[in-house]
PDB file of C-alpha atoms in Angstrom:
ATOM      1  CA  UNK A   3     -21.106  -4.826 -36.331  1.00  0.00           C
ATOM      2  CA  UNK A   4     -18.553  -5.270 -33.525  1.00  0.00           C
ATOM      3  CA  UNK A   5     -18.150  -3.578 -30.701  1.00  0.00           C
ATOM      4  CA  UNK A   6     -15.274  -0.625 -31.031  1.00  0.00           C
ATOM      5  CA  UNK A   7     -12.932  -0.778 -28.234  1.00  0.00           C
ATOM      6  CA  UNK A   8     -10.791   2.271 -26.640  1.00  0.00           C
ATOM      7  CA  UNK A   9      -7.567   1.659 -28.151  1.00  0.00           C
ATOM      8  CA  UNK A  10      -3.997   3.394 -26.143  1.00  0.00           C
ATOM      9  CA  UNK A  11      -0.873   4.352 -27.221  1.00  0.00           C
ATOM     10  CA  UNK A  12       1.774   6.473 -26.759  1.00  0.00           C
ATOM     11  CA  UNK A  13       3.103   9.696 -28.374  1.00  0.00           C
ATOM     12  CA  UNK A  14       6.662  11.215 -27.378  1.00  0.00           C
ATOM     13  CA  UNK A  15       5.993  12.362 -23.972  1.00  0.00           C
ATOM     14  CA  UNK A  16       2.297  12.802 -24.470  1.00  0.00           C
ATOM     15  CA  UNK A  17      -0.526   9.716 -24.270  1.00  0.00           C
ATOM     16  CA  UNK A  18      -2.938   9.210 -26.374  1.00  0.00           C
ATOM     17  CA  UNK A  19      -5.945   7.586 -26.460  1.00  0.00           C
ATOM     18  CA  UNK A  20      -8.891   6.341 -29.003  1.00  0.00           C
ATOM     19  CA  UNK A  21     -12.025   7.126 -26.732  1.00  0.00           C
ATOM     20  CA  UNK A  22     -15.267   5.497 -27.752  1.00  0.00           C
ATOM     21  CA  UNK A  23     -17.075   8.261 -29.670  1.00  0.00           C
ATOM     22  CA  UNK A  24     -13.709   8.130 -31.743  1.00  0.00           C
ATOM     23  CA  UNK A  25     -11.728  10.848 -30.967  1.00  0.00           C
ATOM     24  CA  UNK A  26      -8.602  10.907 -30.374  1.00  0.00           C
ATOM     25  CA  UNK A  27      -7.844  12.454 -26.782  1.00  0.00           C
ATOM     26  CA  UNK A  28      -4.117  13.752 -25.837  1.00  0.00           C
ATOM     27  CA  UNK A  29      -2.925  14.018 -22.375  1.00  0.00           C
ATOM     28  CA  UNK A  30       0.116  15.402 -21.354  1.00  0.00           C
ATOM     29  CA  UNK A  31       1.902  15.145 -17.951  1.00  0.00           C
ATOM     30  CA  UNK A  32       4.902  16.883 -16.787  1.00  0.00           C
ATOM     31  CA  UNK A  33       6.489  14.531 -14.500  1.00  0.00           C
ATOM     32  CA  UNK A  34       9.504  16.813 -13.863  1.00  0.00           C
ATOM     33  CA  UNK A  35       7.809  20.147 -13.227  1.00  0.00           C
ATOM     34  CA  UNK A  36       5.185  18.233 -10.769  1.00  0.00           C
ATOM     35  CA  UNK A  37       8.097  16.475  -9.194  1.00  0.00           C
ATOM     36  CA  UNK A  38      10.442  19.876  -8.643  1.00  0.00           C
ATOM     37  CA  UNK A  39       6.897  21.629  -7.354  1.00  0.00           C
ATOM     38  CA  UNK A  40       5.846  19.024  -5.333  1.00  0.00           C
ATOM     39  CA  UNK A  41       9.169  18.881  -3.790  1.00  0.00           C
ATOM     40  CA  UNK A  42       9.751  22.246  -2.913  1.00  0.00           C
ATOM     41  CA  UNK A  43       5.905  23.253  -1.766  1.00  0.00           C
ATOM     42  CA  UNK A  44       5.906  24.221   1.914  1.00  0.00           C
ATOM     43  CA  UNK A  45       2.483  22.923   3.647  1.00  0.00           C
ATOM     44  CA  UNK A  46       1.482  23.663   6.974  1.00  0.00           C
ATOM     45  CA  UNK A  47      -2.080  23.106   8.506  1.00  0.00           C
ATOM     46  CA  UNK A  48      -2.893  26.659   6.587  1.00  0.00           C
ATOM     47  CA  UNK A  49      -2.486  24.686   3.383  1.00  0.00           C
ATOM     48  CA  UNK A  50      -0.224  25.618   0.601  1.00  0.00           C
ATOM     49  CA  UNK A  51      -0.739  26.853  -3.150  1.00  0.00           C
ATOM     50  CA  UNK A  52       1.329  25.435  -5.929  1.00  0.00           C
ATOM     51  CA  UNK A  53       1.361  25.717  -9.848  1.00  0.00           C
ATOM     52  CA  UNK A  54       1.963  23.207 -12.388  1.00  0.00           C
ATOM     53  CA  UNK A  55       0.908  23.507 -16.391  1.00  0.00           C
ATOM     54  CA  UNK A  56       0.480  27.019 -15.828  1.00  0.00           C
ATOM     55  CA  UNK A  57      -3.148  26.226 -13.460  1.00  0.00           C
ATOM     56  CA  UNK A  58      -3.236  27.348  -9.309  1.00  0.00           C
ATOM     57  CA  UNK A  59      -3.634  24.192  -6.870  1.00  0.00           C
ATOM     58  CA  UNK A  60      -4.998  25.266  -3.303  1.00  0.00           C
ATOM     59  CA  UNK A  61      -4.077  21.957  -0.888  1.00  0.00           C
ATOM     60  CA  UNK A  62      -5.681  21.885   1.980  1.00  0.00           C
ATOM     61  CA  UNK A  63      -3.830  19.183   3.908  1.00  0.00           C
ATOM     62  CA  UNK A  64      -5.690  18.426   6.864  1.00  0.00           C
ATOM     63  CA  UNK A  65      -9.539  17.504   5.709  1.00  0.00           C
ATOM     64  CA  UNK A  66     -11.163  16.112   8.437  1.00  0.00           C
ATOM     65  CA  UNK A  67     -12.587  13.239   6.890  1.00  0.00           C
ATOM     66  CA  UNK A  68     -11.538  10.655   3.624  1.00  0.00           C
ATOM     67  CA  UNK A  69     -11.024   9.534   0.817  1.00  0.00           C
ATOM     68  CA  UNK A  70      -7.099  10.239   1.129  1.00  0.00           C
ATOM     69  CA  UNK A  71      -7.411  12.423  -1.553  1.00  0.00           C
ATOM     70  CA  UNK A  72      -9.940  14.248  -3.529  1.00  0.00           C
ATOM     71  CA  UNK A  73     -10.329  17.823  -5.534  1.00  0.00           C
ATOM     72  CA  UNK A  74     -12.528  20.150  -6.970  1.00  0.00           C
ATOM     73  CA  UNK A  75     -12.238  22.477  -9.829  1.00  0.00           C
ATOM     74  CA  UNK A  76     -12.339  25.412  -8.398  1.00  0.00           C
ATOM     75  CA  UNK A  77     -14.548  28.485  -9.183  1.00  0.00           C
ATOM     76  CA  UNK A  78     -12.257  31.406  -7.829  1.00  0.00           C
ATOM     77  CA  UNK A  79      -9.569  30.507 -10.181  1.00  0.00           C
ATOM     78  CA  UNK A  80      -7.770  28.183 -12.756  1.00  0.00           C
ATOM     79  CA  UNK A  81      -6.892  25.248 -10.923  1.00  0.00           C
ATOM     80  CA  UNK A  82      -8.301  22.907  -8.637  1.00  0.00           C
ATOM     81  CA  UNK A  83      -8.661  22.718  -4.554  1.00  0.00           C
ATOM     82  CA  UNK A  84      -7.150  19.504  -3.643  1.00  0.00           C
ATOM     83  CA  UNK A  85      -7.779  17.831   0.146  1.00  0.00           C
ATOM     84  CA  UNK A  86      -6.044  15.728   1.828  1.00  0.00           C
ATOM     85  CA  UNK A  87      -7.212  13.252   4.711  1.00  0.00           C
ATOM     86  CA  UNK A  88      -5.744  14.441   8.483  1.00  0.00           C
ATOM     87  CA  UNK A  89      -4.559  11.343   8.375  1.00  0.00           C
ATOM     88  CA  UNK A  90      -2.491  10.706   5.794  1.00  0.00           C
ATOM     89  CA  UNK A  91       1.060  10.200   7.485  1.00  0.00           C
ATOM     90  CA  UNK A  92       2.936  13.218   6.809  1.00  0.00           C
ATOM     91  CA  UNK A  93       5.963  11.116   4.935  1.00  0.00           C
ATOM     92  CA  UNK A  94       2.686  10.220   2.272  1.00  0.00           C
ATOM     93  CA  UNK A  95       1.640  13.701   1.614  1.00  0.00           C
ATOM     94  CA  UNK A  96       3.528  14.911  -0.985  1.00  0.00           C
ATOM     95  CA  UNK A  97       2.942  11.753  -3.266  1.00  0.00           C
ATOM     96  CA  UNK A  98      -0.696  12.434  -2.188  1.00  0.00           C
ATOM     97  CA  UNK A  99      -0.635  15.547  -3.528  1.00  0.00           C
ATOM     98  CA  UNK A 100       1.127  14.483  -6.995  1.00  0.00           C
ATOM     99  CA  UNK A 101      -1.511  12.271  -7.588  1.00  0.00           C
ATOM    100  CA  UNK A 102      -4.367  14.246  -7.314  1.00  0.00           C
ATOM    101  CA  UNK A 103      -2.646  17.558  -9.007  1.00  0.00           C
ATOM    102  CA  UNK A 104      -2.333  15.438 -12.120  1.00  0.00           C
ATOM    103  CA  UNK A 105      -5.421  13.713 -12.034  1.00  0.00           C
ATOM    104  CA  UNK A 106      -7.209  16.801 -11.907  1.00  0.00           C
ATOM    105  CA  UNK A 107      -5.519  18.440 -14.181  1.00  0.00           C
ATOM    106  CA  UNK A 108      -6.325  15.457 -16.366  1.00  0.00           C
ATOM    107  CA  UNK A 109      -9.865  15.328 -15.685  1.00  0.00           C
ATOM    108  CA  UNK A 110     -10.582  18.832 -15.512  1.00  0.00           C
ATOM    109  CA  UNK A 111      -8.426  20.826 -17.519  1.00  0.00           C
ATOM    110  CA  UNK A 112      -7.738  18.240 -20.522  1.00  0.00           C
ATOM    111  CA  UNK A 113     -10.888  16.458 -20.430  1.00  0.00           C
ATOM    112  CA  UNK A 114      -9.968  12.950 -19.870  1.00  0.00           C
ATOM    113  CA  UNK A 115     -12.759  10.948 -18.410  1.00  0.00           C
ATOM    114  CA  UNK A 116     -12.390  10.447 -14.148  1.00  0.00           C
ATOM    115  CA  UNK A 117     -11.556   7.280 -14.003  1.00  0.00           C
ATOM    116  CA  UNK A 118      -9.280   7.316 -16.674  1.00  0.00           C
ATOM    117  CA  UNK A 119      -7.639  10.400 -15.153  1.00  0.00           C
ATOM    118  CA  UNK A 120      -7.309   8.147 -12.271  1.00  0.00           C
ATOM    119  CA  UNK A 121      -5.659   4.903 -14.295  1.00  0.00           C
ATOM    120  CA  UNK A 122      -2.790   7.396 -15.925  1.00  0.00           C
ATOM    121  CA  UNK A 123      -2.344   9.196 -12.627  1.00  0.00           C
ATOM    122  CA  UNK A 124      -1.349   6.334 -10.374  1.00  0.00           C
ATOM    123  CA  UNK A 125       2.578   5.439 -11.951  1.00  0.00           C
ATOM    124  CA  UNK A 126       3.466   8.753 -11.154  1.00  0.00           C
ATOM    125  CA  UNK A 127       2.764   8.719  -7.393  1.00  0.00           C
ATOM    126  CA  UNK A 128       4.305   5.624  -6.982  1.00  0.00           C
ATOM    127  CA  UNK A 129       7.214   6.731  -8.877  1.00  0.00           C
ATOM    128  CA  UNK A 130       7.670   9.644  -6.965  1.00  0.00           C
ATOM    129  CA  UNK A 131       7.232   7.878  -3.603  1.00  0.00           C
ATOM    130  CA  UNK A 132       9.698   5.056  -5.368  1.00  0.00           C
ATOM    131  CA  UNK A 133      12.204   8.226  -5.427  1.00  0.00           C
ATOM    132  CA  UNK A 134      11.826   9.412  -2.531  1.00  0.00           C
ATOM    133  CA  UNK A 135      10.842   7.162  -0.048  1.00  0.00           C
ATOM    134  CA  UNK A 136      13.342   5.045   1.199  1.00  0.00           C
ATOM    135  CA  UNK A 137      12.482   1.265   0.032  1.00  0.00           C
ATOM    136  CA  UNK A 138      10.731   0.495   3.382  1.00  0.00           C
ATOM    137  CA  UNK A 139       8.489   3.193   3.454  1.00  0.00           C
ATOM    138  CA  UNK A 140       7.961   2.646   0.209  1.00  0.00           C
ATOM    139  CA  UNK A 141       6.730  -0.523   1.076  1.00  0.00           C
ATOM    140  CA  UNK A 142       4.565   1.038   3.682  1.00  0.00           C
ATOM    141  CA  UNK A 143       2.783   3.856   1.166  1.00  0.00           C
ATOM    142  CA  UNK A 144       2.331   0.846  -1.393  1.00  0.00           C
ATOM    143  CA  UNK A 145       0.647  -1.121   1.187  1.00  0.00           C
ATOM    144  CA  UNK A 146      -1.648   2.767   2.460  1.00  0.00           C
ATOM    145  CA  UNK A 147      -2.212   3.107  -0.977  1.00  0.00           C
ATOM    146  CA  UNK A 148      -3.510  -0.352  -1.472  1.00  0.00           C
ATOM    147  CA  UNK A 149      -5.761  -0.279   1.752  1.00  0.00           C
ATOM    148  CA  UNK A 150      -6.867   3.050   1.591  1.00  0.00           C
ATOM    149  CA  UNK A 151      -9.322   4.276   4.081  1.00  0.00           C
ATOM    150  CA  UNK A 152      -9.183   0.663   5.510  1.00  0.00           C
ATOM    151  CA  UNK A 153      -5.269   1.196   6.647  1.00  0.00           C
ATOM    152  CA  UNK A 154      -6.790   3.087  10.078  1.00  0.00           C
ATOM    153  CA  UNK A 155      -9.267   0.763  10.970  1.00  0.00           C
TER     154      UNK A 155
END
């Protein structure tokens, strides 16, 4: 018998995916209200708190050490802590945060495999640093995102 393959597709302004025990698995993602909460977050080195899907997300932006970006779920509330590398250039931050605010809402809240979380999460940082980054430092955070921890060596 062969093999059964995750199959994707799309539903209206929710994804959905085959995974390989057979169920179907529905993600959704609310690029505007991330965008407009991202956008309008203040952070300082005290961190900031932001909501999106109706879940609390603590960023700390100035973990002392990598990846760029990580979280937690967090056990004091629901939501996630996200952390974000010291260095991470300020102008990167916000698309930073974007990314991992969806992915772990992804991953934690609806379930969707890490890595996968990771796969859907990565248009929407780059299309939020595509709108507002100006096209030369969107270069730059396309070139930080594709180096990673490497970009300060």
């Amino acid at each position: 018998m062969p093999e059964l393959k995750a199959k994707e597709f799309f539903l209206g302004h929710t994804e959905s995916f085959i995974n390989s025990n057979l169920l179907v698995v529905t993600m959704e993602i609310n690029y505007d209200e991330i965008k407009s909460v991202v956008s309008k977050i203040a952070i300082d080195e005290t961190g900031g708190l932001l909501s999106y899907r109706g879940r609390d997300y603590y960023i700390d932006p100035i973990s002392p050490q990598g990846p760029i970006g990580e979280f937690h779920a967090s056990t004091e509330y629901d939501g996630a802590d996200i952390y974000i590398w010291d260095k991470v250039p300020e102008k990167f931050r916000r698309a930073i945060i974007l990314h991992e605010v969806i992915e772990a809402d992804l991953s934690i809240h609806q379930e969707l495999p890490q890595n996968k979380a990771h796969e859907r999460t990565v248009p929407y940082d780059r299309r939020y640093a595509r709108e507002t980054l100006d096209a030369k430092t969107f270069l730059e955070y396309e070139e930080f995102r594709k180096n990673g921890n490497e970009f300060f060596s």
